Structures are given as C-alpha cells and as structure tokens.
Amino acid sequence: MRFEDQRAILIEELKLNSISDPDILAAFAKIPREDYVLPQFREYAYRNQPLPLNLGQTISQPLMIAQMMSILKLCSSDRVLEIGTGSGYQTALLASVVDEVCTVELYDQLSLNAQKVLKAAGFKNIYFRIGDGWQGWQKAYPAYKEFNKIIVSAAADEIPMRLTEQLAEGGIMVVPVGDSHQQILNVITKKHGELEIRQDCPCAFVPLIKKGK
Ligand code: SAH
C-alpha cells in the first residue's frame, strides 16, 4: 500500500481513539513518518507503535504523540519547548501547528540527523539545541526564557523543576514521570505562578537521561 494511503488509515485510527482536534489531525496527515524512521523500518512507518532509532532510542508511538499534543491545547501563537528531539517526527508535527518550536536533544548524532531531515522538509520555525534536556532552553538561541507549552518525550524520574521554571503563566507541560517499568503522564499547569499537577494515564518512554548516570 502507498505511504499516503497508510497515513490516511493512521488518521482514522487516531480518530477512533478520540483524537478530534482538526489541527492535530491535519499535522499527522501532512508529515511523512517514513522520512523520520531508520531506512530498514520504512515499511513499518505507519504502524501505530514506537520504532527503534540509533543509540537505543525510539521514535514515539503516533497515538501517544497525538494524546500529548491534545493535552497541550496547542494554539497557532504558541511557542513550544520539546525535550528529546529524537527522530524529529514529533518536532515536525508540533511545528506544523504552532509558531515556533525549540527542541533539545542530548545526542548530537540524533539532533544533527533530525536537523537535516527537518531542514530538507522546509521548516523554518524550529530551533535546535544539543545538550541536557533537564536544563531546558539555556545557553541557546533565541534566548527565550519562557514557553507556553512544554513537551517531554522521555521518562523523568522526578518532575524536572528547571523546566517548570521555563513554563509561562497559563502554560501547560506534559511529562512522563516514573521508572523504566512504570510511568504516568503528568500534566502540569501554571496558574498565578503556582503549579497544578495532574496525573493523566500510564505510558512507556525511554528514560530522560541524567548526566553523570
Ligand atoms: N519525540 C521523539 C522521541 C525520541 S525518544 C521521536 O518521536 O523521535 C526520547 C529522546 O530523548 C531520545 O532521542 C533521547 O536521546 C532523548 N533524551 C534522553 N535523555 C535526554 C536528556 N537528558 N536531554 C535531552 N534529550 C534526551
């Protein structure tokens, strides 16, 4: 089956799983996941599952990405911070919906590869940083201090407080929190300077690596 037909089936699967935001569905309809997976996994690109990337990492499951994007209530004027660029697939989806995406990846090999694919795809609203995601967007260009939305696509063993400091007033952050066996998607909102933390659903991500561990 042609990739575009497989992509259409994936969209139907997302709809059956309660993803209804037209902007999110349009993003999934636009971004070719086959361009972001390793060449040997292209034929599996539209299975609704994570797939291996280099360095023991994974490209996230499409439904999980769609659920996280829904929780973030994205608007076109948002500036989003993404932790864990990985393949760049989720970065592309986010950058199709919002104004600007700043994305942080620990491994230069993964970031540089994602940069190549995303630039070839024509994105001009994505900024990249190679470094430790626990620190968020620091010593990076543009020198933004705050983000309307923050999405962490690796599992943290505790809520990354440096990231909550970079969440703007009224902002929303999603972050999987737990160990390698059990994680819960945490949804954090900032209201009048206070954090509200809600536990959403169980999830499975690779760990958000702590430097020095
Ligand atoms: N959204 C990506 C998910 C990749 S998996 C995709 O769909 O392709 C999680 C990513 O987080 C991996 O690329 C991993 O290298 C990265 N990562 C792990 N620990 C990190 C850290 N401390 N800082 C930044 N990135 C990290």
Short mmCIF file of N, CA and C and ligand atoms in Angstrom, two decimals, residues 53 57-60 65 82-90 104-107 110 131-134 153-154 206-210, ligand 1:
data_model
loop_
_atom_site.label_atom_id
_atom_site.label_comp_id
_atom_site.label_asym_id
_atom_site.label_seq_id
_atom_site.Cartn_x
_atom_site.Cartn_y
_atom_site.Cartn_z
N LEU A 53 15.34 3.80 17.00
CA LEU A 53 16.23 4.77 16.35
C LEU A 53 17.66 4.35 16.71
N GLN A 57 17.49 4.59 21.18
CA GLN A 57 16.33 5.46 21.39
C GLN A 57 15.17 4.99 20.50
N THR A 58 14.00 5.61 20.67
CA THR A 58 12.84 5.20 19.86
C THR A 58 12.09 6.42 19.35
N ILE A 59 11.49 6.26 18.17
CA ILE A 59 10.54 7.26 17.68
C ILE A 59 9.21 6.94 18.36
N SER A 60 8.57 7.95 18.95
CA SER A 60 7.39 7.71 19.79
C SER A 60 6.22 7.15 18.98
N ILE A 65 1.85 10.55 20.84
CA ILE A 65 2.18 11.94 20.46
C ILE A 65 0.89 12.75 20.33
N GLU A 82 10.36 21.44 23.29
CA GLU A 82 10.31 19.97 23.22
C GLU A 82 11.62 19.41 23.77
N ILE A 83 11.52 18.45 24.68
CA ILE A 83 12.72 17.80 25.21
C ILE A 83 12.78 16.38 24.64
N GLY A 84 13.88 16.08 23.93
CA GLY A 84 14.03 14.77 23.28
C GLY A 84 13.65 14.85 21.81
N THR A 85 14.50 15.51 21.02
CA THR A 85 14.20 15.68 19.58
C THR A 85 14.09 14.32 18.89
N GLY A 86 14.99 13.41 19.23
CA GLY A 86 14.98 12.07 18.63
C GLY A 86 15.01 12.14 17.11
N SER A 87 14.00 11.53 16.49
CA SER A 87 13.94 11.49 15.02
C SER A 87 13.54 12.83 14.41
N GLY A 88 12.90 13.69 15.21
CA GLY A 88 12.38 14.94 14.68
C GLY A 88 10.94 14.83 14.19
N TYR A 89 10.35 13.63 14.28
CA TYR A 89 8.96 13.46 13.79
C TYR A 89 7.98 14.31 14.59
N GLN A 90 8.06 14.19 15.92
CA GLN A 90 7.14 14.97 16.75
C GLN A 90 7.42 16.47 16.60
N VAL A 104 15.33 20.23 22.23
CA VAL A 104 16.61 19.89 22.86
C VAL A 104 16.84 18.38 22.75
N GLU A 105 18.04 18.00 22.34
CA GLU A 105 18.41 16.58 22.25
C GLU A 105 19.79 16.39 22.87
N LEU A 106 19.93 15.31 23.64
CA LEU A 106 21.20 15.02 24.31
C LEU A 106 22.28 14.57 23.31
N TYR A 107 21.90 13.73 22.36
CA TYR A 107 22.89 13.12 21.46
C TYR A 107 23.04 13.93 20.17
N LEU A 110 21.78 12.22 16.86
CA LEU A 110 20.33 12.25 16.62
C LEU A 110 19.88 13.66 16.23
N GLY A 131 22.14 19.21 24.03
CA GLY A 131 22.54 19.35 25.42
C GLY A 131 21.55 18.64 26.33
N ASP A 132 21.66 18.94 27.61
CA ASP A 132 20.88 18.23 28.62
C ASP A 132 19.48 18.84 28.76
N GLY A 133 18.50 18.04 28.42
CA GLY A 133 17.11 18.49 28.48
C GLY A 133 16.62 18.83 29.88
N TRP A 134 17.25 18.28 30.93
CA TRP A 134 16.85 18.63 32.29
C TRP A 134 17.01 20.13 32.52
N SER A 153 9.53 14.11 25.88
CA SER A 153 9.21 12.82 25.27
C SER A 153 10.16 11.72 25.72
N ALA A 154 10.58 11.80 26.98
CA ALA A 154 11.34 10.73 27.62
C ALA A 154 10.92 10.75 29.10
N VAL A 206 11.38 5.84 26.81
CA VAL A 206 12.78 5.63 27.20
C VAL A 206 13.12 6.68 28.26
N PRO A 207 14.14 6.40 29.10
CA PRO A 207 14.42 7.34 30.20
C PRO A 207 14.97 8.69 29.73
N LEU A 208 14.61 9.73 30.45
CA LEU A 208 15.24 11.05 30.29
C LEU A 208 16.55 10.96 31.07
N ILE A 209 17.64 10.84 30.31
CA ILE A 209 18.93 10.51 30.91
C ILE A 209 19.43 11.63 31.79
N LYS A 210 19.93 11.23 32.98
CA LYS A 210 20.53 12.21 33.87
C LYS A 210 22.02 12.17 33.64
N1 SAH B 1 9.87 12.56 20.09
C1 SAH B 1 10.98 11.74 19.72
C2 SAH B 1 11.23 10.81 20.88
C3 SAH B 1 12.57 10.23 20.90
S1 SAH B 1 12.87 9.16 22.28
C4 SAH B 1 10.64 10.97 18.47
O1 SAH B 1 9.45 10.69 18.28
O2 SAH B 1 11.52 10.65 17.68
C5 SAH B 1 13.46 10.27 23.51
C6 SAH B 1 14.61 11.14 23.12
O3 SAH B 1 15.04 11.83 24.28
C7 SAH B 1 15.82 10.38 22.58
O4 SAH B 1 16.20 10.92 21.35
C8 SAH B 1 16.89 10.62 23.64
O5 SAH B 1 18.21 10.69 23.11
C9 SAH B 1 16.45 11.94 24.21
N2 SAH B 1 16.96 12.19 25.57
C10 SAH B 1 17.12 11.31 26.59
N3 SAH B 1 17.60 11.94 27.68
C11 SAH B 1 17.75 13.24 27.34
C12 SAH B 1 18.22 14.39 28.04
N4 SAH B 1 18.63 14.36 29.31
N5 SAH B 1 18.23 15.55 27.37
C13 SAH B 1 17.80 15.65 26.08
N6 SAH B 1 17.35 14.62 25.38
C14 SAH B 1 17.33 13.41 26.00
#
